[in-house]
PDB file of C-alpha atoms and ligand atoms in Angstrom:
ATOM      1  CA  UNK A   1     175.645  83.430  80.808  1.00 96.00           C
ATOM      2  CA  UNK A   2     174.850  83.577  84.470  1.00 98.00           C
ATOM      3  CA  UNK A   3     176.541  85.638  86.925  1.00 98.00           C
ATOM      4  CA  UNK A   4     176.788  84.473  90.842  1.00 98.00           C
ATOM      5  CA  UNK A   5     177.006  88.065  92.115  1.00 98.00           C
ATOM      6  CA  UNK A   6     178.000  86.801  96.161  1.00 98.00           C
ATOM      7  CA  UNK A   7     180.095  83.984  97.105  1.00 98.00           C
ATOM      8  CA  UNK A   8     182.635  83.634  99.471  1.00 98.00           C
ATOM      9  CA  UNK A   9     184.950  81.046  97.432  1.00 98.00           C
ATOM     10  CA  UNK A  10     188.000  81.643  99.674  1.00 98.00           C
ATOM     11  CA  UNK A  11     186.381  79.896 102.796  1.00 97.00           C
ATOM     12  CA  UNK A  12     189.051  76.402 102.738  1.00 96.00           C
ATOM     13  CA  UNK A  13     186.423  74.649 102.300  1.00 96.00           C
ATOM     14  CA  UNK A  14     185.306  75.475  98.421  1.00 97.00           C
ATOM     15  CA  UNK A  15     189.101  76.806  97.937  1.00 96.00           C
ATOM     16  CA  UNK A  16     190.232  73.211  97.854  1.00 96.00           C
ATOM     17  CA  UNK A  17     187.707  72.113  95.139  1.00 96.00           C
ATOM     18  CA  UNK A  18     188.905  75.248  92.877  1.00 96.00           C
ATOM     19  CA  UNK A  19     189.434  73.547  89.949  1.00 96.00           C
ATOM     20  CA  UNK A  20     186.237  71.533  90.454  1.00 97.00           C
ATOM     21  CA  UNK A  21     184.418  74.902  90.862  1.00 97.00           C
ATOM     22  CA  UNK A  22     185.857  76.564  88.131  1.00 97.00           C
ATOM     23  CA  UNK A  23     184.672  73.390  86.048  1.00 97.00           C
ATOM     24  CA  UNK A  24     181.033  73.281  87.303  1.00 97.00           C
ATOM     25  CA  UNK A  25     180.785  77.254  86.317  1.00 98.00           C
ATOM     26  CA  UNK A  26     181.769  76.280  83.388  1.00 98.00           C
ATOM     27  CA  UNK A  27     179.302  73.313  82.520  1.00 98.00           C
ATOM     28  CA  UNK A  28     176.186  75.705  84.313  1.00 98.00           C
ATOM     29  CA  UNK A  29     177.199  78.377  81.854  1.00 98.00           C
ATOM     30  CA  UNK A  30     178.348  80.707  85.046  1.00 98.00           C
ATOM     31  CA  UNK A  31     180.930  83.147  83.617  1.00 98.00           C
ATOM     32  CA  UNK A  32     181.695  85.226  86.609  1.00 98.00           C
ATOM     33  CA  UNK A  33     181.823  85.144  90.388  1.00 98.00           C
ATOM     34  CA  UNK A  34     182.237  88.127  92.963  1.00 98.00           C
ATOM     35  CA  UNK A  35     184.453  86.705  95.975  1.00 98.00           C
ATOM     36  CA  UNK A  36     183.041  89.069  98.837  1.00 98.00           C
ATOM     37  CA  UNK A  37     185.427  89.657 101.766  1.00 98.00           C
ATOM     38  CA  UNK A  38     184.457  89.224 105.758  1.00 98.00           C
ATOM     39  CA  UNK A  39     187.284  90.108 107.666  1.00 98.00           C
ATOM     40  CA  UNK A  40     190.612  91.861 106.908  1.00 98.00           C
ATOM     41  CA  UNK A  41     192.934  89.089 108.079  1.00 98.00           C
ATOM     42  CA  UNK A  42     191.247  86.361 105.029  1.00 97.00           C
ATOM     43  CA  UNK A  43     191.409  89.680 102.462  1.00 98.00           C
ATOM     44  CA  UNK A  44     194.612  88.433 101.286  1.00 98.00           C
ATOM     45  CA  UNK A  45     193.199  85.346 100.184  1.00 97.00           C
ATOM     46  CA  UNK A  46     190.421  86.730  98.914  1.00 98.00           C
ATOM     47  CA  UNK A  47     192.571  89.219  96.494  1.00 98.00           C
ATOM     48  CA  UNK A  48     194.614  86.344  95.456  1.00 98.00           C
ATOM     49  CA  UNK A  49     191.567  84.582  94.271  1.00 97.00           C
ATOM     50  CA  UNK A  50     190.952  87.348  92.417  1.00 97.00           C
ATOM     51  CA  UNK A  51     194.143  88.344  91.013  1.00 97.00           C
ATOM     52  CA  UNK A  52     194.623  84.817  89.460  1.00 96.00           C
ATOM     53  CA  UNK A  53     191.381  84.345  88.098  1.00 96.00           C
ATOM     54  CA  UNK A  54     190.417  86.759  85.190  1.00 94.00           C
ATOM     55  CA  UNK A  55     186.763  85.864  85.918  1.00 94.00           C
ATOM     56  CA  UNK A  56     186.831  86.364  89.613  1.00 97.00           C
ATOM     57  CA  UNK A  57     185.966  89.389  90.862  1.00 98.00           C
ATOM     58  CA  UNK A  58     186.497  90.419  94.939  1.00 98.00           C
ATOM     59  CA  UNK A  59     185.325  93.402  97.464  1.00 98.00           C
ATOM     60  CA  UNK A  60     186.730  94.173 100.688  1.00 98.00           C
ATOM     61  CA  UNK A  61     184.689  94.601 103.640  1.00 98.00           C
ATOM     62  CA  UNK A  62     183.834  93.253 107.466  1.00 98.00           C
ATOM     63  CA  UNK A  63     181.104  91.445 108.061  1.00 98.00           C
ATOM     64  CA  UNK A  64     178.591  92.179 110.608  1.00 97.00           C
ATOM     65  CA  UNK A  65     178.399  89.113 112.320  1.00 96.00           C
ATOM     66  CA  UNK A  66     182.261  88.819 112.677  1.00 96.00           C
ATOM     67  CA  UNK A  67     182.390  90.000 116.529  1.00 94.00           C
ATOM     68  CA  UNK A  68     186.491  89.701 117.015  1.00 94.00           C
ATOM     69  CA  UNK A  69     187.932  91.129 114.572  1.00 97.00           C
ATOM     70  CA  UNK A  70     190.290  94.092 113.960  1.00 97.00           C
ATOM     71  CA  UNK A  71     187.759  97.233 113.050  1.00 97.00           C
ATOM     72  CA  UNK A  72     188.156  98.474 109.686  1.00 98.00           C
ATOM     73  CA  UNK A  73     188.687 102.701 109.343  1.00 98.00           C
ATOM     74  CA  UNK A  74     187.197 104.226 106.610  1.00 98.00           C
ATOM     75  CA  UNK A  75     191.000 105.225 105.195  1.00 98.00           C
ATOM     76  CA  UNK A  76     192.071 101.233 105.545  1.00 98.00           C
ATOM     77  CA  UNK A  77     188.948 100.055 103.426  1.00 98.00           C
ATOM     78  CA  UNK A  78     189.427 102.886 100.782  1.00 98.00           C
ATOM     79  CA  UNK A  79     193.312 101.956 100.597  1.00 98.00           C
ATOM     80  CA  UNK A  80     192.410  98.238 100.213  1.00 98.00           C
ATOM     81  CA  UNK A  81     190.000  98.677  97.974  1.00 98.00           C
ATOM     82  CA  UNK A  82     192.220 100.550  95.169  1.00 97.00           C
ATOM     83  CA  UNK A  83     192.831  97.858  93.059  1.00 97.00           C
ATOM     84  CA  UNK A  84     191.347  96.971  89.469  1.00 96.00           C
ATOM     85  CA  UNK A  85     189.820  93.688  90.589  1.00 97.00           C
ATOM     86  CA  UNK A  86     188.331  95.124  93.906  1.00 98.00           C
ATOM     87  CA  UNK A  87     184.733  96.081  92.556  1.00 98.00           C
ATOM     88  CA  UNK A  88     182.719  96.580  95.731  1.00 98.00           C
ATOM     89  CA  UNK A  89     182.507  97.970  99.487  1.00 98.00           C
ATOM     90  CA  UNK A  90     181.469  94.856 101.866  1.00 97.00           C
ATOM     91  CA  UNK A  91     179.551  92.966 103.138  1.00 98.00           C
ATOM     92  CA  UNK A  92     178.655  94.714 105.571  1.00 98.00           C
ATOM     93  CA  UNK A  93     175.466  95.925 107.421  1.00 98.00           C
ATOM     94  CA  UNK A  94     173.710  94.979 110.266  1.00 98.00           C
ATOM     95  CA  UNK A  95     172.353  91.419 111.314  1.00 97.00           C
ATOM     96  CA  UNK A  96     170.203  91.602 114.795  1.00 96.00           C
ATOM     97  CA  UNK A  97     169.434  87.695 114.675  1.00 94.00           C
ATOM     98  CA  UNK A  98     172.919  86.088 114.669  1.00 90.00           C
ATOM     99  CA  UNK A  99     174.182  88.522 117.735  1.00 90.00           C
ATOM    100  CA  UNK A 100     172.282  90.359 120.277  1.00 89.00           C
ATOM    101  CA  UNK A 101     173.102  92.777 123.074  1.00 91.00           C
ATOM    102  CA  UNK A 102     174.924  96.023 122.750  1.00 93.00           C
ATOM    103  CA  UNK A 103     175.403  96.567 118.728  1.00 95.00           C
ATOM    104  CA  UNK A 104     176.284  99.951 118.540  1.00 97.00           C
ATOM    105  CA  UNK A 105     179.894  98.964 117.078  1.00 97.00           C
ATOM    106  CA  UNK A 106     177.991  96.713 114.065  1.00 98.00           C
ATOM    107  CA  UNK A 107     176.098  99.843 113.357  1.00 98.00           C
ATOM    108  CA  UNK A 108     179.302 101.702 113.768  1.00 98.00           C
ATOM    109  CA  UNK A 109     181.519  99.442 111.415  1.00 98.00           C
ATOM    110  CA  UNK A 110     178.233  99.556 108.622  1.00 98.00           C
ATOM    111  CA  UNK A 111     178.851 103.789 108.698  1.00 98.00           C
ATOM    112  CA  UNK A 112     182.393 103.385 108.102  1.00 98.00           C
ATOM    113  CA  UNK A 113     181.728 100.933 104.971  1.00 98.00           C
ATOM    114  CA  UNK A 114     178.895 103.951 103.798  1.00 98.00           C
ATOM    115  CA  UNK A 115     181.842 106.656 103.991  1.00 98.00           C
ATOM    116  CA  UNK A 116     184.279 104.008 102.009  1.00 98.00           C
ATOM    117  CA  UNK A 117     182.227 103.486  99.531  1.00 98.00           C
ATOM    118  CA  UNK A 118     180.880 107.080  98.814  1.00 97.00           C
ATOM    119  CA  UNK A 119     184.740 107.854  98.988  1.00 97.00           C
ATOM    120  CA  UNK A 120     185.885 105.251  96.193  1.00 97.00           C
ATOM    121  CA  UNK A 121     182.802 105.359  94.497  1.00 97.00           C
ATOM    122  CA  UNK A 122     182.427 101.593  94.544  1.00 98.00           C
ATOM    123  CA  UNK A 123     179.241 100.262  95.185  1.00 98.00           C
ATOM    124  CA  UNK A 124     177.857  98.700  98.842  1.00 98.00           C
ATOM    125  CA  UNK A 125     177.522  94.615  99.558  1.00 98.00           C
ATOM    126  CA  UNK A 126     174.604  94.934 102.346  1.00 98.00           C
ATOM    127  CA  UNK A 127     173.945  92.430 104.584  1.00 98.00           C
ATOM    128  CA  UNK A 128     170.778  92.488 106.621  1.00 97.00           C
ATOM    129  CA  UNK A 129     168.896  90.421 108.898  1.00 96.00           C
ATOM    130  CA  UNK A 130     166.376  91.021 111.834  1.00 96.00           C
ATOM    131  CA  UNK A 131     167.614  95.066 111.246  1.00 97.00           C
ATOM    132  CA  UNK A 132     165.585  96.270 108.036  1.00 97.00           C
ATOM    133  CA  UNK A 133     164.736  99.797 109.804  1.00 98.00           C
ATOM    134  CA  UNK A 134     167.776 100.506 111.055  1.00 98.00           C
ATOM    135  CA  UNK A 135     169.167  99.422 108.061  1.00 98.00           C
ATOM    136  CA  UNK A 136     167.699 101.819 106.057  1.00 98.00           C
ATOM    137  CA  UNK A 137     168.026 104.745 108.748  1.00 98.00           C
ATOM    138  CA  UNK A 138     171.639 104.528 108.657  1.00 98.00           C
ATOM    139  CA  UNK A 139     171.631 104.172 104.643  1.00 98.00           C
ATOM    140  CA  UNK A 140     169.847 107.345 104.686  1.00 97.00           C
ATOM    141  CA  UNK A 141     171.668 109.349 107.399  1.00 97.00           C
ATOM    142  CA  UNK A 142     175.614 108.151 105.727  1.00 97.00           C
ATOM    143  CA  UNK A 143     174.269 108.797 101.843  1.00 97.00           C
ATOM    144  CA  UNK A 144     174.336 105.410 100.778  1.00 97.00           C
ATOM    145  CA  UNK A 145     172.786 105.174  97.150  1.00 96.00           C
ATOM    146  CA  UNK A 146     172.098 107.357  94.533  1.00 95.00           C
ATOM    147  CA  UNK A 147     169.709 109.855  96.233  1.00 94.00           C
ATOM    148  CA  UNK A 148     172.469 112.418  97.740  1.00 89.00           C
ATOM    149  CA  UNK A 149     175.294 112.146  95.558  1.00 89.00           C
ATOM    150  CA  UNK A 150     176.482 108.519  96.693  1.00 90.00           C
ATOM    151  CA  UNK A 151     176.800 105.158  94.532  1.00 94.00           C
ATOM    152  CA  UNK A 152     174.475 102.008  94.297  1.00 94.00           C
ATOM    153  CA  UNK A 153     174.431  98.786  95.791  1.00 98.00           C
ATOM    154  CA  UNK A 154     173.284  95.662  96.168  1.00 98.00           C
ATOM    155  CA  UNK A 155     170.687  93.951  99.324  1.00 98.00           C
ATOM    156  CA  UNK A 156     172.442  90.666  98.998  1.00 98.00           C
ATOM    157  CA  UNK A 157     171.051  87.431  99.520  1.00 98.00           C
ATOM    158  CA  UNK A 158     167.392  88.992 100.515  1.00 98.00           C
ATOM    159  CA  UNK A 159     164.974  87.890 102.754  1.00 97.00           C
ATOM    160  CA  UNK A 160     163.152  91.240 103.574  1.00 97.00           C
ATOM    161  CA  UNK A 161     159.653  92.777 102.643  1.00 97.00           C
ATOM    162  CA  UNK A 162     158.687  94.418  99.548  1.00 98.00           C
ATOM    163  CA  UNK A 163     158.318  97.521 101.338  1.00 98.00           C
ATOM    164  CA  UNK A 164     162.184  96.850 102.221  1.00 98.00           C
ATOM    165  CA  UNK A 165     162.930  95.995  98.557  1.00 98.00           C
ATOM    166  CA  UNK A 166     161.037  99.086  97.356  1.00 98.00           C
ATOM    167  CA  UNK A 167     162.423 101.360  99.620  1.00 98.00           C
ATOM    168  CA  UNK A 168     166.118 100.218  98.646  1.00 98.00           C
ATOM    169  CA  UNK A 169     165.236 100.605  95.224  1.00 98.00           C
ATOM    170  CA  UNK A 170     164.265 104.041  95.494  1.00 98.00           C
ATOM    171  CA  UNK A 171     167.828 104.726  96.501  1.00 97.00           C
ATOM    172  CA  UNK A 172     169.194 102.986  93.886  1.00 97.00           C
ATOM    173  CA  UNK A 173     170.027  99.573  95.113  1.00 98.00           C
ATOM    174  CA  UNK A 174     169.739  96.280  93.276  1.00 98.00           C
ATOM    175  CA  UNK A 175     168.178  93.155  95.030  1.00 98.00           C
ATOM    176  CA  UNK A 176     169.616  90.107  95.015  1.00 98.00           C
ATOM    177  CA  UNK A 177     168.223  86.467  95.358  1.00 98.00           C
ATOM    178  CA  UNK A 178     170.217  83.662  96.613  1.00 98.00           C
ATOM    179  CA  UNK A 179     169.059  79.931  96.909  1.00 97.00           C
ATOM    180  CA  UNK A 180     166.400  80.967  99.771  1.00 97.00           C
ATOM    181  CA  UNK A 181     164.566  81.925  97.074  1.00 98.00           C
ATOM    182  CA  UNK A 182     163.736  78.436  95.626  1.00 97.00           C
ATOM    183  CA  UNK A 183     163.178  76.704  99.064  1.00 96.00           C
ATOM    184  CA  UNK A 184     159.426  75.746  99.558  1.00 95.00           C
ATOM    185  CA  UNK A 185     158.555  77.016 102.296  1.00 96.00           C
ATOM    186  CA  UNK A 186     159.850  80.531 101.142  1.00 97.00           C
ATOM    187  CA  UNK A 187     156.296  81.935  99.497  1.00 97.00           C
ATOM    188  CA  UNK A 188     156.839  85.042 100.755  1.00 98.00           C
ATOM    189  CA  UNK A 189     160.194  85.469  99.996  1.00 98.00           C
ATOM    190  CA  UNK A 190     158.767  84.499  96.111  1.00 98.00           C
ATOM    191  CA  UNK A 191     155.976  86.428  96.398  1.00 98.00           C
ATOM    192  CA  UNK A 192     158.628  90.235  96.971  1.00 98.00           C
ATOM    193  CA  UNK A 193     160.644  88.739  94.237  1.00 98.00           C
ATOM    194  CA  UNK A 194     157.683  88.170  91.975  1.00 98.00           C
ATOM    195  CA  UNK A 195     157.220  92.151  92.099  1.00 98.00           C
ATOM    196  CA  UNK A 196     160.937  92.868  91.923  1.00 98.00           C
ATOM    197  CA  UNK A 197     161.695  93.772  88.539  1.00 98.00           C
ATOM    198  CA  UNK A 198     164.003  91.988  86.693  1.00 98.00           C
ATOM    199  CA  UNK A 199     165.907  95.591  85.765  1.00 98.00           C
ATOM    200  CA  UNK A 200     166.994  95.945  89.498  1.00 98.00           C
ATOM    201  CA  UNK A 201     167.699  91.902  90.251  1.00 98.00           C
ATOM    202  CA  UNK A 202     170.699  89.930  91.027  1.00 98.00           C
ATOM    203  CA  UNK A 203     171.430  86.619  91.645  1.00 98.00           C
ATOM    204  CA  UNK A 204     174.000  84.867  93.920  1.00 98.00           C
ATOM    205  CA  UNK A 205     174.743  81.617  95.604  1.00 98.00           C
ATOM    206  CA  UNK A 206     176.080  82.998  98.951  1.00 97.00           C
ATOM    207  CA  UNK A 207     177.903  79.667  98.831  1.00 97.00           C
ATOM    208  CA  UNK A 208     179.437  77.684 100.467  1.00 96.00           C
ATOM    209  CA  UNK A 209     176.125  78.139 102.587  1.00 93.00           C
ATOM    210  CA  UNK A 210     172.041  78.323 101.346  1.00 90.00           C
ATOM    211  CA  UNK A 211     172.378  75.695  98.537  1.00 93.00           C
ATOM    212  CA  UNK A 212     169.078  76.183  96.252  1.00 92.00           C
ATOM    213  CA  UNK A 213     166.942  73.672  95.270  1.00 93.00           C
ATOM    214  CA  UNK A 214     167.807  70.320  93.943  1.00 93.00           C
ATOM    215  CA  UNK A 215     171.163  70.786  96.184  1.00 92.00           C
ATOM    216  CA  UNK A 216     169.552  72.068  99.064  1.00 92.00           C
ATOM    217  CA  UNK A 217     171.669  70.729 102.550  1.00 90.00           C
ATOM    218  CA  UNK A 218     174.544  70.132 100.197  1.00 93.00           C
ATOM    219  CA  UNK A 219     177.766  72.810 100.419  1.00 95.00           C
ATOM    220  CA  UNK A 220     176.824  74.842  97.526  1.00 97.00           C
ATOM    221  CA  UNK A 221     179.306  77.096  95.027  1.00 97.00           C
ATOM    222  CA  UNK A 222     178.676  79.782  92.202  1.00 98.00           C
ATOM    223  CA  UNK A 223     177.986  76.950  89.463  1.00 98.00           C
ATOM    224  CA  UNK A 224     174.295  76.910  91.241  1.00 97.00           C
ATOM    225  CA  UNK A 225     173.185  80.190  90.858  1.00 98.00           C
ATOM    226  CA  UNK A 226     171.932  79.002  87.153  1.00 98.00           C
ATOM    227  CA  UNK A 227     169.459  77.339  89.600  1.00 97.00           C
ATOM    228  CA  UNK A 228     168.220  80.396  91.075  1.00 98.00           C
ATOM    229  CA  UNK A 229     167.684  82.007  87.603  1.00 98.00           C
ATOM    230  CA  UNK A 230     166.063  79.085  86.865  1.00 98.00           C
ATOM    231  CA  UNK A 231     163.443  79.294  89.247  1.00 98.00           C
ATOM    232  CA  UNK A 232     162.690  83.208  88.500  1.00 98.00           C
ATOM    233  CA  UNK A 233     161.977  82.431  85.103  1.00 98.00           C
ATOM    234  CA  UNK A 234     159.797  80.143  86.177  1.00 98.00           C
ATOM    235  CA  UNK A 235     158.340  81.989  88.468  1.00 98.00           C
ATOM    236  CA  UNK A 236     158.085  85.378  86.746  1.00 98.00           C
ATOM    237  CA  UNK A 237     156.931  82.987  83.439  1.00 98.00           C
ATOM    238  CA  UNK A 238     159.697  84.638  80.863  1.00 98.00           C
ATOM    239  CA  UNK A 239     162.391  82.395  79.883  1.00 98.00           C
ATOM    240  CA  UNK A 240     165.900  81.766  81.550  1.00 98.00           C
ATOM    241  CA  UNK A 241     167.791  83.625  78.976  1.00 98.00           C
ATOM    242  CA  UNK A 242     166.324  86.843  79.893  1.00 98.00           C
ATOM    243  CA  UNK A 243     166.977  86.609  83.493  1.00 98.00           C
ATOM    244  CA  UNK A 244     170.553  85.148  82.391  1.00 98.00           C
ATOM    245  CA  UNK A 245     171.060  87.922  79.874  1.00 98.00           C
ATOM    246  CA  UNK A 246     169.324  90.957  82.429  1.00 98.00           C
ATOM    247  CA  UNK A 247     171.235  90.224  85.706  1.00 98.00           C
ATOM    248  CA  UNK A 248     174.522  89.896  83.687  1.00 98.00           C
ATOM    249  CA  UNK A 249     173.734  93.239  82.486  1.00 98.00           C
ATOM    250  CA  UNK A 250     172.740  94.118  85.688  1.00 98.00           C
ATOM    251  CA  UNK A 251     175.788  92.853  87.363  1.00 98.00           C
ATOM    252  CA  UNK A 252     177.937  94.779  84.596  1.00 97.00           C
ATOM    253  CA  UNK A 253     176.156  97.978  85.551  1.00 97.00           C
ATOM    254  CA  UNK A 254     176.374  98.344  89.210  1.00 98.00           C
ATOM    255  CA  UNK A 255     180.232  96.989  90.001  1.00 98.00           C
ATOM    256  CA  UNK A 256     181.466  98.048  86.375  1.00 93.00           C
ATOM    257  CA  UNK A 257     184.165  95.621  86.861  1.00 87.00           C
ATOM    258  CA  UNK A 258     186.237  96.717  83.587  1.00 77.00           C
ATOM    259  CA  UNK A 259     186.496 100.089  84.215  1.00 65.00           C
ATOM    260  CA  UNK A 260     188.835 100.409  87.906  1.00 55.00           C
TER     261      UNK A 260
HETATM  262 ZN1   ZN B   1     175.550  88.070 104.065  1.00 55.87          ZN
HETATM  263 ZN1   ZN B   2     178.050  86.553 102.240  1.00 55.87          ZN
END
């Protein structure tokens, strides 16, 4: 069984092809999704999804690219977030490539998510792009990870170096690979998750955007990520079962979705 760790099923479009999602999981062997939140004012709908689906899981969380939107305190996203089917802080992080200009609020925003989730204990959804350093500089200075008494996370959908991957590992964050992953022109991209272990990987479709490989340009949804697994068994040379079987485990491990 696969696991699509990051998809954001409650955008209208994939939300009115539920039952055709829920199908294709199904058929892909994809037993679990993780619904991840942007913006306050679509939580609802992203809790819904979650509430009536015993195999959907949600976080809560604003994204960094979502300019105008209410600002999240830390005391709103840890009230939010206290619910059994809530499993994760985000996304949230810092993109430098989508927005330019002045971003001390997205950096801002990021440090509230950091408190949230070292205050509930539930793990971080981080999103970055074109911001690796400060990325990490503001992981380090809030006490995101494992290092200083805070919780785990995941890099989602990465794109980063391996001295990016490595350096989130050491604080106890998991890396995960969306449909980037099996594009062709993305050797480097194969290359960092070539040296990722399997131990700290994830997988995720990201969807409705980044289709992977045979889809790619199509709207893509969670029943793809078996796609993605499929290419890093090929690519790592061990067969799909074990990436199917390790990043389920791995998936069970960080947002320990059973136990809230
Ligand atoms: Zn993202
Ligand atoms: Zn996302």
């Amino acid at each position: 069984m696969f696991i699509d760790s990051h998809c954001h099923i409650d955008f209208p479009e994939l939300a009115a092809r539920m039952p055709e999602l829920l199908a294709k999981m199904e058929e892909n062997k994809v037993s679990h999704a993780l619904c991840v939140s942007v913006d306050l004012p679509d939580f609802p709908r992203v809790l819904a999804l979650a509430e009536q689906y015993p195999h959907i899981f949600a976080s809560v969380g604003v994204h960094p690219d979502y300019e105008d939107t209410p600002e999240p305190s830390v005391d709103q996203l840890v009230e939010l977030s206290n619910h059994p089917k809530i499993v994760a802080i985000g996304e949230t992080g810092l993109d430098y490539y989508r927005l330019t200009g002045d971003l001390e609020w997205q950096r801002e925003r990021f440090r509230t998510h950091i408190k949230a989730s070292r205050i509930t204990r539930k793990p971080l959804i981080i999103h970055t792009r074109s911001a690796s350093e400060d990325t990490l500089r503001l992981m380090r200075e809030e006490g995101a990870g494992t290092n200083d008494g805070g919780v785990a996370g995941v890099m989602h959908c990465f794109t980063e170096s391996l001295e990016v991957a490595r350096a989130s590992m050491e604080m106890g964050f998991y890396i995960s690979f969306s449909g980037i992953v099996t594009f062709k022109s993305a050797k480097e991209l194969q290359a960092v998750a070539l040296e990722v272990p399997l131990e700290r990987m994830l997988i995720e479709t990201d969807s409705p955007y980044l289709a992977p490989v045979p889809y790619r340009g199509k709207m893509n949804e969670p029943g793809y990520v078996a796609h993605v697994a499929e290419f890093i068994a090929k690519l790592k040379g061990v067969p799909v079962e074990q990436v199917a079987k390790q990043t389920t485990e791995n998936f069970f491990n960080l947002f320990k979705p059973l136990a809230h």
